XYZ file of C-alpha atoms in Angstrom:
760
model
C 0.138 -22.216 101.528
C -3.413 -21.302 100.636
C -2.307 -17.870 99.472
C 0.455 -19.366 97.348
C -1.968 -21.840 95.811
C -4.359 -19.018 94.988
C -1.563 -17.005 93.401
C -0.457 -19.965 91.297
C -4.048 -20.586 90.206
C -4.454 -16.923 89.278
C -1.237 -16.924 87.250
C -2.299 -20.114 85.526
C -5.711 -18.611 84.757
C -4.138 -15.465 83.345
C -1.694 -17.509 81.235
C -4.508 -19.737 80.050
C -6.607 -16.722 79.150
C -3.676 -15.254 77.213
C -3.147 -18.484 75.342
C -6.868 -18.712 74.624
C -7.002 -15.126 73.347
C -3.929 -15.774 71.206
C -5.495 -18.934 69.817
C -8.760 -17.124 69.090
C -6.862 -14.271 67.418
C -4.820 -16.679 65.318
C -7.945 -18.554 64.324
C -9.672 -15.293 63.428
C -6.657 -14.240 61.356
C -6.692 -17.600 59.602
C -10.415 -17.239 58.944
C -9.936 -13.699 57.625
C -7.084 -14.835 55.383
C -9.162 -17.766 54.168
C -12.114 -15.484 53.459
C -9.875 -13.030 51.619
C -8.366 -15.840 49.578
C -11.846 -17.191 48.771
C -13.013 -13.684 47.821
C -10.015 -13.214 45.537
C -10.522 -16.648 43.971
C -14.218 -15.897 43.397
C -13.345 -12.501 41.951
C -10.829 -14.060 39.563
C -13.379 -16.685 38.538
C -15.948 -13.958 37.865
C -13.513 -12.052 35.674
C -12.609 -15.201 33.730
C -16.302 -15.962 33.224
C -16.946 -12.421 31.965
C -13.917 -12.680 29.680
C -15.301 -15.868 28.114
C -18.719 -14.258 27.581
C -17.204 -11.426 25.533
C -17.010 -13.587 22.415
C -20.653 -14.688 22.493
C -22.626 -12.079 24.457
C -20.902 -8.900 25.697
C -24.150 -7.808 27.388
C -24.034 -10.954 29.527
C -20.366 -10.207 30.289
C -21.424 -6.869 31.792
C -24.074 -8.710 33.835
C -21.368 -11.003 35.177
C -19.162 -8.051 36.116
C -21.994 -6.660 38.245
C -21.364 -9.558 40.661
C -17.591 -8.987 40.825
C -16.361 -8.327 44.358
C -12.639 -8.854 43.750
C -9.838 -6.332 44.109
C -8.716 -6.235 40.456
C -10.626 -3.099 39.488
C -8.313 -2.368 36.534
C -8.999 -5.729 34.896
C -12.727 -5.315 35.501
C -12.622 -1.883 33.845
C -10.780 -3.305 30.831
C -13.276 -6.147 30.371
C -16.147 -3.694 30.704
C -14.570 -1.443 28.066
C -14.115 -4.385 25.701
C -17.741 -5.401 26.196
C -18.830 -1.842 25.428
C -16.640 -1.760 22.324
C -18.053 -5.076 21.117
C -21.626 -3.888 21.775
C -23.740 -3.961 24.923
C -27.493 -3.826 24.359
C -29.205 -0.846 26.003
C -32.432 -2.872 26.116
C -33.160 -6.599 26.259
C -36.719 -7.857 26.338
C -38.992 -10.680 25.222
C -42.330 -9.093 24.360
C -43.523 -12.030 22.228
C -43.704 -15.817 22.260
C -43.069 -16.296 18.533
C -40.983 -14.712 15.798
C -40.865 -10.936 15.563
C -41.567 -9.827 11.992
C -41.204 -6.050 12.346
C -40.099 -3.471 14.919
C -39.555 0.269 15.140
C -38.936 3.032 17.669
C -42.065 5.048 18.430
C -41.831 8.842 18.828
C -42.056 8.252 22.578
C -38.888 6.137 22.494
C -40.707 2.864 23.165
C -40.185 -0.131 20.870
C -43.242 -1.265 18.922
C -43.058 -4.776 17.473
C -45.299 -7.100 15.464
C -45.097 -10.857 15.920
C -46.305 -14.143 14.504
C -47.877 -14.775 17.922
C -50.732 -12.518 16.767
C -49.879 -9.413 18.785
C -48.395 -5.955 18.527
C -46.452 -5.037 21.666
C -44.991 -1.852 23.083
C -41.776 -2.195 25.090
C -40.558 0.676 27.225
C -36.900 1.416 27.863
C -37.060 -0.314 31.234
C -37.879 -3.594 29.461
C -41.560 -3.734 30.430
C -43.826 -4.881 27.580
C -47.544 -4.541 27.029
C -49.755 -5.880 24.215
C -51.422 -2.991 22.353
C -53.177 -4.976 19.612
C -54.250 -8.551 18.994
C -55.489 -10.513 16.038
C -52.407 -10.050 13.827
C -52.607 -12.476 10.883
C -50.288 -15.471 10.867
C -49.046 -14.596 7.367
C -47.216 -11.620 8.848
C -47.955 -9.166 6.037
C -47.213 -5.532 6.895
C -46.271 -2.144 5.431
C -45.029 0.890 7.354
C -44.928 4.608 6.474
C -42.471 6.226 8.934
C -43.402 9.789 7.916
C -46.917 9.212 9.249
C -46.014 6.538 11.865
C -48.658 4.411 10.193
C -48.547 0.613 10.194
C -50.786 -1.470 7.929
C -50.896 -5.141 8.868
C -52.832 -8.253 8.030
C -55.335 -9.112 10.739
C -57.815 -11.908 11.338
C -59.930 -13.010 9.652
C -58.164 -12.225 6.338
C -58.468 -8.487 6.743
C -56.339 -5.321 6.902
C -55.899 -3.150 10.002
C -54.124 0.133 10.671
C -52.145 1.066 13.754
C -50.908 4.593 14.572
C -47.515 4.097 16.218
C -47.327 7.782 17.176
C -50.679 7.861 18.961
C -50.470 4.251 20.127
C -53.912 3.418 18.779
C -55.684 1.158 16.296
C -57.314 3.277 13.557
C -60.769 2.493 12.144
C -60.655 1.558 8.446
C -63.414 2.137 5.888
C -65.590 -0.802 4.890
C -64.450 -0.399 1.280
C -60.923 -1.390 2.289
C -62.187 -4.480 4.080
C -64.271 -5.304 1.018
C -61.151 -5.314 -1.172
C -60.271 -8.699 0.386
C -56.609 -7.739 0.949
C -53.903 -10.359 0.502
C -50.856 -8.107 -0.064
C -50.685 -4.338 0.376
C -48.329 -1.355 0.370
C -48.395 2.153 1.822
C -47.086 5.109 -0.165
C -44.089 6.890 1.289
C -46.196 9.687 2.805
C -48.738 7.164 4.145
C -51.738 8.771 2.404
C -52.281 6.026 -0.167
C -52.782 2.295 0.188
C -52.392 -0.237 -2.635
C -54.148 -3.575 -2.090
C -53.755 -6.804 -4.066
C -56.790 -8.980 -3.347
C -56.906 -12.729 -3.000
C -58.512 -12.880 -6.467
C -55.731 -10.721 -8.070
C -57.530 -7.381 -8.211
C -55.427 -4.256 -7.568
C -57.156 -1.399 -5.726
C -55.496 1.874 -4.760
C -57.106 3.916 -1.965
C -56.645 7.461 -0.732
C -56.457 6.998 3.061
C -55.730 10.541 4.176
C -58.784 9.806 6.333
C -58.686 6.010 6.774
C -62.284 5.876 8.004
C -63.425 7.459 4.732
C -61.032 5.841 2.243
C -61.574 6.703 -1.434
C -60.805 4.226 -4.233
C -58.544 5.847 -6.868
C -58.029 2.817 -9.105
C -59.302 -0.729 -9.417
C -57.850 -3.139 -11.949
C -57.521 -6.901 -12.313
C -53.919 -8.149 -12.638
C -53.369 -11.472 -14.314
C -51.727 -13.767 -11.737
C -51.189 -10.745 -9.451
C -49.567 -11.817 -6.207
C -47.901 -8.770 -4.659
C -47.870 -4.967 -4.786
C -45.525 -2.070 -3.930
C -45.578 1.682 -4.518
C -42.920 2.779 -6.994
C -43.800 6.456 -6.836
C -46.796 8.322 -5.504
C -48.702 7.756 -8.776
C -47.084 4.484 -9.925
C -47.721 1.073 -8.392
C -45.770 -2.092 -9.122
C -47.872 -5.246 -9.293
C -45.902 -8.460 -8.898
C -46.636 -11.664 -10.794
C -44.817 -15.019 -10.989
C -43.280 -13.835 -14.273
C -42.216 -10.276 -13.404
C -43.747 -6.923 -12.569
C -46.267 -4.576 -14.152
C -46.060 -0.855 -13.404
C -49.514 0.764 -13.346
C -49.882 4.538 -13.614
C -52.851 5.933 -11.709
C -53.423 8.389 -14.564
C -53.540 5.495 -17.032
C -51.092 3.258 -18.881
C -48.666 0.575 -17.735
C -45.364 -1.157 -18.525
C -44.681 -4.861 -18.066
C -41.270 -6.458 -17.468
C -40.442 -10.135 -17.502
C -38.331 -11.032 -14.441
C -39.150 -14.625 -13.486
C -38.498 -16.074 -10.025
C -38.381 -12.682 -8.316
C -37.898 -12.707 -4.552
C -37.309 -9.182 -3.192
C -37.921 -5.641 -4.382
C -37.343 -2.105 -3.164
C -38.075 1.430 -4.377
C -36.338 4.806 -4.256
C -38.994 7.411 -5.160
C -36.563 10.334 -4.844
C -34.291 8.816 -7.486
C -37.151 7.230 -9.487
C -35.635 3.752 -9.113
C -37.145 0.308 -8.574
C -35.049 -2.809 -7.831
C -36.168 -6.400 -8.300
C -34.084 -9.414 -7.179
C -34.424 -13.055 -8.193
C -33.789 -16.297 -6.372
C -30.866 -16.893 -8.761
C -28.826 -13.873 -7.590
C -29.739 -11.386 -10.340
C -30.980 -7.854 -9.634
C -32.733 -5.601 -12.177
C -33.053 -1.807 -11.864
C -36.052 0.001 -13.408
C -36.062 3.754 -13.803
C -38.199 6.711 -14.855
C -41.693 7.306 -16.150
C -42.479 5.648 -18.452
C -40.563 2.890 -16.707
C -37.570 1.346 -18.469
C -34.909 -1.216 -17.603
C -31.822 0.759 -16.530
C -29.409 -1.961 -15.360
C -29.152 -5.650 -14.619
C -26.396 -7.499 -12.750
C -25.640 -10.865 -11.149
C -24.784 -9.917 -7.560
C -24.981 -13.229 -5.718
C -24.048 -16.838 -6.267
C -27.465 -18.207 -5.464
C -30.407 -16.586 -3.738
C -30.558 -12.906 -2.848
C -31.501 -12.507 0.830
C -32.459 -8.835 0.634
C -31.996 -5.521 -1.184
C -32.504 -1.879 -0.231
C -31.608 1.434 -1.837
C -29.178 3.689 0.035
C -30.757 7.180 0.151
C -28.759 9.941 -1.500
C -26.067 7.680 -2.945
C -27.685 6.126 -6.030
C -26.535 2.778 -4.708
C -28.171 -0.472 -3.703
C -27.306 -2.528 -0.631
C -27.654 -6.260 -1.143
C -27.292 -9.401 0.938
C -26.631 -12.839 -0.505
C -27.973 -15.908 1.236
C -24.451 -17.347 1.486
C -23.435 -14.431 3.731
C -21.929 -11.754 1.465
C -23.217 -8.215 1.994
C -22.260 -5.539 -0.511
C -23.090 -2.283 -2.271
C -23.857 -1.847 -5.960
C -22.844 1.649 -7.076
C -25.306 2.299 -9.883
C -23.499 5.372 -11.195
C -20.249 3.468 -11.765
C -21.921 0.080 -12.178
C -19.520 -1.417 -9.625
C -20.604 -4.010 -7.070
C -18.349 -4.240 -4.006
C -18.659 -6.867 -1.234
C -18.303 -5.036 2.088
C -18.614 -7.727 4.745
C -19.177 -11.439 5.244
C -21.662 -12.725 7.815
C -21.178 -15.944 9.735
C -23.332 -18.763 8.443
C -25.665 -17.001 6.054
C -27.406 -13.659 5.576
C -31.146 -13.204 6.161
C -31.799 -9.459 6.416
C -30.459 -6.136 5.193
C -31.646 -2.603 6.030
C -30.390 0.931 5.402
C -30.890 3.983 7.607
C -33.126 6.771 6.227
C -30.152 9.150 6.214
C -28.131 6.695 4.120
C -25.255 6.534 6.605
C -25.646 3.020 8.037
C -26.118 -0.425 6.496
C -27.443 -3.101 8.858
C -27.256 -6.821 8.089
C -28.203 -9.895 10.102
C -27.364 -13.548 9.721
C -28.504 -16.953 10.805
C -25.818 -17.090 13.511
C -27.759 -14.477 15.500
C -25.334 -11.613 14.845
C -26.043 -8.064 13.735
C -23.439 -6.238 11.648
C -23.471 -2.455 11.343
C -21.489 -0.917 8.472
C -20.958 2.778 9.130
C -20.830 4.305 5.649
C -19.236 7.451 7.108
C -16.307 5.757 8.866
C -16.299 2.634 6.642
C -15.928 0.446 9.757
C -18.027 -2.560 10.752
C -19.372 -3.298 14.236
C -20.722 -6.765 15.015
C -23.252 -7.236 17.818
C -23.763 -10.642 19.415
C -26.102 -12.010 22.047
C -29.151 -13.480 20.328
C -29.172 -17.235 20.749
C -31.472 -17.834 17.787
C -32.006 -16.812 14.177
C -32.825 -13.148 13.654
C -36.101 -12.370 11.909
C -36.303 -8.559 12.064
C -33.946 -5.582 12.168
C -34.552 -1.836 12.215
C -31.895 0.747 11.249
C -31.154 3.929 13.189
C -32.903 7.216 12.480
C -31.741 10.761 13.280
C -34.384 10.939 16.032
C -33.506 7.538 17.501
C -29.864 6.547 16.790
C -30.195 2.907 17.796
C -30.380 -0.450 16.022
C -33.124 -2.970 16.800
C -32.802 -6.717 16.301
C -35.361 -9.418 17.050
C -35.347 -13.189 16.795
C -37.461 -16.213 16.037
C -38.466 -16.750 19.688
C -39.851 -13.249 20.246
C -36.854 -11.573 21.919
C -35.524 -8.191 20.895
C -32.483 -6.085 21.663
C -31.707 -2.418 21.166
C -28.082 -1.555 20.376
C -26.256 1.783 20.521
C -24.403 2.941 17.433
C -20.629 2.421 17.453
C -18.631 5.543 18.363
C -17.148 7.518 15.488
C -13.685 7.758 17.014
C -11.931 6.100 14.055
C -12.495 5.879 10.319
C -10.914 4.350 7.251
C -9.156 7.347 5.716
C -7.591 5.588 2.736
C -7.517 2.158 1.151
C -4.955 0.784 -1.285
C -4.186 -2.579 -2.854
C -0.821 -2.633 -1.060
C 0.031 -4.037 2.368
C 0.953 -1.220 4.738
C 3.788 -1.685 7.199
C 4.830 1.568 8.951
C 3.777 5.222 9.024
C 4.879 8.599 10.359
C 3.197 12.000 10.784
C 4.978 14.991 9.273
C 2.834 17.605 11.034
C -0.616 17.896 12.557
C -2.484 16.310 9.658
C -0.194 14.729 7.035
C 1.009 11.161 7.295
C 3.143 8.960 5.027
C 2.961 5.169 5.078
C 5.236 2.509 3.635
C 4.026 -0.731 2.108
C 5.259 -3.964 0.584
C 5.560 -2.962 -3.066
C 4.493 0.208 -4.833
C 5.257 3.789 -3.874
C 4.840 5.724 -0.654
C 1.287 6.641 0.349
C 0.669 10.109 1.795
C -2.659 11.178 3.258
C -4.108 14.350 4.730
C -7.778 15.267 5.263
C -7.329 18.344 3.069
C -5.464 16.756 0.134
C -6.708 13.176 0.315
C -4.479 10.298 -0.743
C -1.377 10.580 -2.953
C 1.236 8.073 -4.107
C 4.899 9.045 -4.515
C 7.666 7.232 -6.338
C 9.942 5.799 -7.529
C 10.509 3.885 -4.304
C 12.400 0.727 -3.369
C 9.776 -1.965 -2.833
C 11.390 -3.535 0.246
C 12.115 -0.270 2.080
C 9.307 -0.749 4.598
C 10.831 1.142 7.549
C 10.530 4.913 7.819
C 12.592 7.285 9.973
C 11.925 11.070 10.123
C 14.409 13.801 10.980
C 13.920 15.796 14.172
C 12.173 18.575 12.223
C 10.201 16.042 10.149
C 11.040 17.967 6.980
C 13.012 15.017 5.659
C 12.760 11.284 6.231
C 14.534 8.075 5.285
C 13.138 4.759 4.132
C 15.077 1.517 4.508
C 14.536 -2.157 5.139
C 15.297 -5.531 3.652
C 17.759 -4.334 0.997
C 21.014 -2.436 1.326
C 19.687 0.694 -0.423
C 18.284 3.522 1.666
C 16.441 6.602 0.431
C 16.235 10.195 1.619
C 12.979 12.069 0.951
C 11.854 15.679 1.228
C 8.425 15.898 2.848
C 7.121 19.206 1.418
C 7.766 18.043 -2.147
C 7.527 14.278 -1.539
C 10.544 13.874 -3.828
C 13.355 11.400 -3.327
C 16.499 13.507 -2.897
C 19.161 10.848 -2.351
C 19.698 7.113 -2.858
C 22.546 5.430 -0.954
C 23.759 1.875 -1.707
C 25.040 1.042 1.780
C 26.364 -2.484 1.105
C 24.996 -3.465 4.515
C 23.189 -6.468 3.060
C 20.085 -5.084 4.783
C 19.758 -1.893 6.827
C 18.746 -2.310 10.469
C 18.567 1.326 11.623
C 18.980 4.902 10.344
C 19.442 8.247 12.119
C 19.178 11.531 10.179
C 21.482 14.352 11.295
C 19.196 17.324 10.764
C 17.805 18.004 7.296
C 21.141 18.262 5.488
C 20.972 14.746 4.081
C 23.752 13.482 6.336
C 22.927 10.284 8.226
C 24.145 7.239 10.126
C 23.164 3.656 9.288
C 23.783 0.134 10.578
C 23.230 -3.279 9.057
C 23.853 -6.989 8.812
C 27.465 -6.512 7.795
C 28.282 -5.304 11.329
C 29.230 -1.752 10.296
C 28.045 1.503 11.811
C 28.547 4.094 9.043
C 28.261 7.875 8.817
C 27.240 9.162 5.375
C 28.214 12.804 4.759
C 26.426 14.887 2.149
C 29.560 14.627 0.009
C 32.767 12.628 0.146
C 33.465 9.141 1.394
C 31.487 7.485 4.194
C 33.137 6.990 7.592
C 32.967 3.677 9.441
C 32.267 4.550 13.089
C 32.399 0.981 14.411
C 32.742 -2.551 13.084
C 31.587 -5.835 14.671
C 32.076 -9.376 13.426
C 28.304 -9.879 13.634
C 25.207 -7.938 12.536
C 24.252 -4.748 14.350
C 20.584 -5.047 15.323
C 19.866 -1.487 16.470
C 21.422 1.742 17.667
C 20.448 4.965 19.433
C 22.295 8.249 18.897
C 22.490 10.853 21.672
C 22.370 14.250 19.871
C 23.571 16.072 22.988
C 26.961 14.346 22.879
C 27.031 12.667 19.467
C 27.730 9.305 21.091
C 25.990 6.155 19.894
C 24.806 3.084 21.801
C 24.425 0.004 19.606
C 23.651 -3.682 19.983
C 25.192 -6.745 18.365
C 23.282 -9.868 17.408
C 24.811 -11.747 20.374
C 23.176 -9.381 22.894
C 26.319 -7.344 23.606
C 25.885 -3.594 24.007
C 28.482 -1.102 22.803
C 29.016 2.622 22.717
C 31.168 4.745 20.464
C 32.013 8.399 19.935
C 33.219 7.671 16.397
C 36.813 7.159 17.509
C 36.693 4.770 20.466
C 34.330 1.827 20.848
C 33.663 0.427 24.344
C 31.665 -2.678 25.318
C 29.123 -2.771 28.157
C 29.900 -5.950 30.087
C 28.465 -8.460 30.286
C 26.561 -9.517 27.163
C 22.972 -10.591 27.830
C 19.938 -11.615 25.812
C 19.619 -10.283 22.289
C 18.484 -6.663 22.228
C 15.158 -6.202 20.444
C 14.960 -2.411 20.589
C 16.977 0.592 21.745
C 15.095 3.799 22.614
C 16.512 7.146 23.690
C 14.385 9.005 26.235
C 13.283 12.473 25.013
C 15.399 14.177 27.697
C 18.465 12.396 26.186
C 19.608 11.246 29.628
C 18.660 7.564 29.362
C 18.802 4.866 26.695
C 16.459 1.924 27.195
C 17.356 -1.519 25.865
C 14.617 -4.129 25.637
C 15.840 -7.712 25.366
C 14.551 -11.096 24.248
C 14.894 -12.240 27.853
C 12.282 -9.751 29.035
C 14.684 -7.272 30.633
C 14.540 -3.523 30.123
C 17.932 -2.001 30.879
C 18.255 1.711 31.613
C 21.630 3.162 30.580
C 22.595 6.546 32.045
C 24.269 8.484 29.207
C 26.212 10.554 31.737
C 27.780 7.849 33.889
C 27.127 4.938 31.481
C 25.781 2.985 34.401
C 23.241 0.223 33.667
C 20.239 -0.527 35.861
C 17.464 -3.069 35.501
C 14.308 -1.016 35.016
C 11.993 -3.982 34.437
C 12.110 -7.742 34.248
C 9.163 -9.213 32.335
C 8.242 -12.837 31.818
C 8.516 -12.625 28.031
C 10.555 -10.948 25.307
C 10.279 -7.204 24.947
C 8.568 -6.189 21.713
C 8.160 -2.397 21.818
C 9.132 0.528 24.067
C 7.479 3.947 24.028
C 8.112 7.025 26.192
C 6.110 10.222 26.722
C 7.683 13.490 25.584
C 8.216 14.596 29.189
C 9.986 11.287 29.929
C 7.674 10.601 32.870
C 5.930 7.502 31.528
C 7.415 4.391 29.982
C 5.369 1.680 28.230
C 6.860 -1.724 27.409
C 5.018 -4.289 25.290
C 6.043 -7.926 25.666
C 5.380 -10.979 23.527
C 3.099 -12.616 26.102
C 0.314 -10.080 25.514
C 1.141 -7.594 28.258
C 2.037 -3.925 28.394
C 3.988 -2.754 31.430
C 3.507 0.925 32.303
C 5.923 2.715 34.593
C 5.444 6.255 35.926
C 8.439 8.072 37.388
C 9.104 10.821 39.910
C 10.876 14.073 39.272
C 11.421 16.064 36.121
C 13.254 13.405 34.133
C 14.083 9.750 33.800
C 17.694 10.251 34.858
C 19.214 7.358 36.790
C 20.964 9.202 39.577
C 20.620 6.407 42.102
C 18.534 3.515 40.895
C 16.070 3.402 38.061
C 13.916 0.934 39.944
C 13.796 3.236 42.963
C 12.668 6.178 40.845
C 9.624 4.297 39.560
C 6.475 5.419 41.317
C 4.503 2.394 40.133
C 4.555 -0.334 37.546
C 1.199 -1.337 36.188
C 0.623 -4.330 33.919
C -2.296 -4.465 31.487
C -3.353 -7.299 29.181
C -2.939 -6.072 25.595
C -1.520 -8.089 22.677
C 0.115 -4.988 21.188
C 1.867 -5.021 17.824
C 3.134 -1.450 18.267
C 2.840 1.372 20.833
C 2.452 5.139 20.950
C 2.146 7.512 23.919
C 0.731 11.041 23.865
C 2.016 13.811 26.175
C -1.149 13.618 28.297
C -0.735 9.885 28.889
C -2.884 8.189 26.251
C -1.491 4.775 25.403
C -2.477 3.696 21.872
C -1.894 0.050 21.001
C -2.863 -1.589 17.688
C -3.202 -5.333 18.184
C -2.873 -8.507 16.200
C -6.624 -9.210 16.505
C -7.611 -6.061 14.597
C -8.376 -3.940 17.668
C -6.926 -0.614 18.764
C -6.828 -0.189 22.532
C -6.624 3.345 23.916
C -5.845 3.636 27.608
C -5.811 6.841 29.648
C -3.022 6.262 32.135
C -3.981 9.158 34.468
C -7.686 8.189 34.536
C -7.116 4.418 34.251
C -9.926 4.191 31.700
C -10.136 2.122 28.511
C -11.505 2.507 24.995
C -11.829 -0.558 22.763
C -11.972 0.128 19.010
C -12.535 -2.899 16.732
C -11.224 -2.077 13.260
C -12.380 -5.179 11.403
C -8.860 -6.241 10.461
C -6.769 -9.152 11.636
C -3.332 -7.573 11.283
C -2.811 -4.019 12.519
C 0.852 -3.126 12.117
C 1.791 0.362 13.250
C 0.550 3.513 14.950
C 1.819 7.078 14.778
C 0.594 10.259 16.503
C 0.315 13.766 15.015
C 2.550 16.557 16.298
C -0.320 18.152 18.256
C -1.562 14.765 19.569
C -4.998 15.437 18.081
C -4.973 12.392 15.812
C -3.351 9.007 15.419
C -3.069 6.787 12.363
C -2.891 2.998 12.383
C -2.108 0.963 9.266
C -2.858 -2.668 8.508
C -1.810 -5.508 6.261
C -5.006 -5.139 4.206
C -3.921 -1.741 2.892
C -6.133 0.430 5.097
C -5.027 3.690 6.698
C -7.153 4.202 9.830
C -7.580 7.727 11.200
C -8.252 7.988 14.966
C -9.677 11.231 16.379
C -7.935 11.527 19.737
C -10.095 14.474 20.840
C -13.144 12.239 20.443
C -11.300 9.422 22.209
C -10.539 11.717 25.136
C -14.231 12.630 25.335
C -15.115 8.941 25.696
C -12.388 8.484 28.289
C -13.458 11.483 30.353
C -14.669 10.858 33.876
C -18.207 11.965 33.044
C -20.095 9.155 31.256
C -21.440 9.979 27.807
C -25.248 9.925 27.520
C -26.869 6.790 26.131
C -29.239 7.144 23.150
């Protein structure tokens, strides 16, 4: 009995231990699952927070991503790419406690800044700041000669000091300069001369090749003199409440009445002097002796800033109400180039004349690249900007600083894309003919053809509403069609219209060219599928009692798959027409795979059907949550991209040498990946670059093999179409504003390479 009791107790203990271990294991599994769920929820929250920060401070969005521990690495990479495309500061610091009035990059790469807090600070690239000079005057008067790295600034008490930015040292100044009682002053371009306007309106010009032994070259009282600026090395402009007087160091002067002046700038190389008024008028003086060369009302109200653009004989201007533009002095044409939020405060031009920088009261910095003609807007300052510095060839960065003493250093936007052509027509679609020539259609006007070698050309006559374009397989001919029942055949080499066909379709929905002979097939709202020979009567291949929305012709067999407005799919060989049962959602697009084995049908219900052109079997390749908008396929038929109306692109990569549906299309898909892109159109290159122009004016480029993103803001709200050159070296996107945007895909691939590009 005792032995039996012991055995029972042992069995009970073992069973209890097993139950305990099972309970502990289950509890541990529940804890692990709960932790994983919490980690995923936290990761999703972090990504949403970073996404929200993109609109106000992309740099802060990158900071938020640094804390992301979730599993959605693809979404994190996309947000990081968007932040980079919007502008992530390479340096953020607060070297001062009050407004920054001036900043520059020292030869060492450090940032030197002057502030109303009475200091000059040096900020290294790691963000550490140190005060290098004190006693800066509260008035914030300064003049800088970059060629000599020499800064002249007002210092206490009511004096002038010099600081050598290159040597990081305050320079002793001769007693004669101090005795001039400086109120306003200006350095010559080479930094060897200093013009001083005293508090009692006496102009003195010094030779400061050796600042400690300055030599007075000229001293002259100026009636009501209040400001001074070098016009040329031997000409000084003295400002008064009524205008400006130009004083020649060799003797003589010219006086010009320009009341209520606010800003001025000089271009010694072009012998130009610009003077702006608070009423929006700008006057240009030229030559020696000085004469009035031009005068123009540029702003409605106060001018916020002006600066000559080196080498272009043009003047950049900013209006207080936010308009920033360029006045071409040769053509006497003033063109607004961008509009700042709120109002404009500052404008600056790079020494090389290739960038225009503007800043507004909303704390944003806008960079107009005069080479690409695109605008980048940098955000992140919480307060009004008080200083900006343009890029130089030695230091290709932009500096911005605000009223509370903070500064940021921004990289220049990548030159992957540029505005290649601009018209007054609204572009709709485009197609490449070869490696470098592209033709675009527009609402109204002729066809626009562009190549880097020949520039922009317009061809006509052309039917205004023929906004769709369809090339032949050789691209030597193409058709245009659209909202009318007339279609046109064009020869590319001559850009001449060779044939006009009144189809009587009502409107043409699709066209297929049969080689370059001029023979073609068309469909339209009248429900007919028609073959148009080069001569003789047209042949009706099929007829429905409803419009035909789209069709795809299989050149290998000559058969055609087409879709009716009710969602029914049909096929015909020209003699027999067969329906694909059953009818589904309305077909938005039909695309033939390059290997001619599969036709893809994208529907309004979100389905992508794969139709085997050998067996005519249908398979469901994809079911999306929203209507299909576009389908694109790589030339090797390995990758399929599907854009849907809900702002997603679904990317499928397939096994084998083709897309053929021998068993099941779904089974042949290696992976489906979904990315968040509000694509208007799609293009795929043979090496797996997905190019997607979007409704928000952005072109996304995604390397499918590397899973890396490039975000290219184009400054337009309505990008329409994208097409890729025959060698996949370039892409062109067109927009509703009449811009043709050239994208260098070699440069894009360099940015998408695994090795990060060096930061400036």
